[in-house]
C-alpha positions as CSV (number, residue, x, y, z in Angstrom):
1,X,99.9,81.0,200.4
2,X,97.3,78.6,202.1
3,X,95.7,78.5,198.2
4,X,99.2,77.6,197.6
5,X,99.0,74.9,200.6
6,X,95.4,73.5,199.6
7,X,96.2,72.8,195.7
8,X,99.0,70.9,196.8
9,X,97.1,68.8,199.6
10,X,95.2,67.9,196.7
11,X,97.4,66.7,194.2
12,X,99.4,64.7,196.6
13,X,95.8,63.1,197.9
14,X,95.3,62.4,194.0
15,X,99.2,60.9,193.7
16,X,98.4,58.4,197.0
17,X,95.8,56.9,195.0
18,X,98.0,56.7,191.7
19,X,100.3,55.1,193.8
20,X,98.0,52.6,195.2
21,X,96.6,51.8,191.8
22,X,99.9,51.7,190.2
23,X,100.5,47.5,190.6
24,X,97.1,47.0,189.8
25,X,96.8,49.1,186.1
26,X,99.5,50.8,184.9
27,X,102.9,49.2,186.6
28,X,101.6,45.5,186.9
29,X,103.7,43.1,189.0
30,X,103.9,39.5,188.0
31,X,101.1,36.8,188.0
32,X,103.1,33.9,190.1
33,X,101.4,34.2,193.6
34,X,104.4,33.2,195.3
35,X,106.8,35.9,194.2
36,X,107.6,38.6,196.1
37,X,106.1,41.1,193.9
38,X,102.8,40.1,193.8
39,X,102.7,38.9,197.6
40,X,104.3,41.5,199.3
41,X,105.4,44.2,197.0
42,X,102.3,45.4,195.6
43,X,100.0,44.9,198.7
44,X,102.5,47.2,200.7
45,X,102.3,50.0,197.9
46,X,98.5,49.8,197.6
47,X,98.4,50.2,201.9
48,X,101.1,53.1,201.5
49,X,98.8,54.6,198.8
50,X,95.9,55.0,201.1
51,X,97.6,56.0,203.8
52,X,99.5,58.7,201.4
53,X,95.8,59.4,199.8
54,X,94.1,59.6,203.7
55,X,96.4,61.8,205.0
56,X,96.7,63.9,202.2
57,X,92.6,64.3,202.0
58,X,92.6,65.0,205.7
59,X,95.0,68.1,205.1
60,X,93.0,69.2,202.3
61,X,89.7,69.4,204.5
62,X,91.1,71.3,207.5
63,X,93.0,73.7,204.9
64,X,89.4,73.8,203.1
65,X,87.9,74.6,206.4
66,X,90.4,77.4,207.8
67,X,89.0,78.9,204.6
């Protein structure tokens, strides 16, 4: 079970930064500056990303650790 709890601690830390790359690569929002999307939309998802990413990494390590 904590195997079980570790592999997925990792692939959500890998999602969060999917996430926060997603406006950037894959999913880009629109070129105007002044529309929503590109000035608050996709700076908010790449923030939520990281935090998804941090957290996630910091779950994996103390899993790794109790190890």
């Amino acid at each position: 079970m904590k195997k079980l709890n570790l592999i997925l601690a990792s692939v959500s830390a890998l999602f969060g930064l999917l996430v926060a790359l997603a406006p950037y690569t894959f999913a880009k929002v629109c070129s105007m500056p002044k529309m929503h999307c590109h000035a608050v939309t996709a700076p908010t998802e790449f923030v939520l990303g990281i935090l998804i990413f941090a957290f996630s990494a910091f779950q994996a390590a103390l899993l790794w650790k109790k190890r």
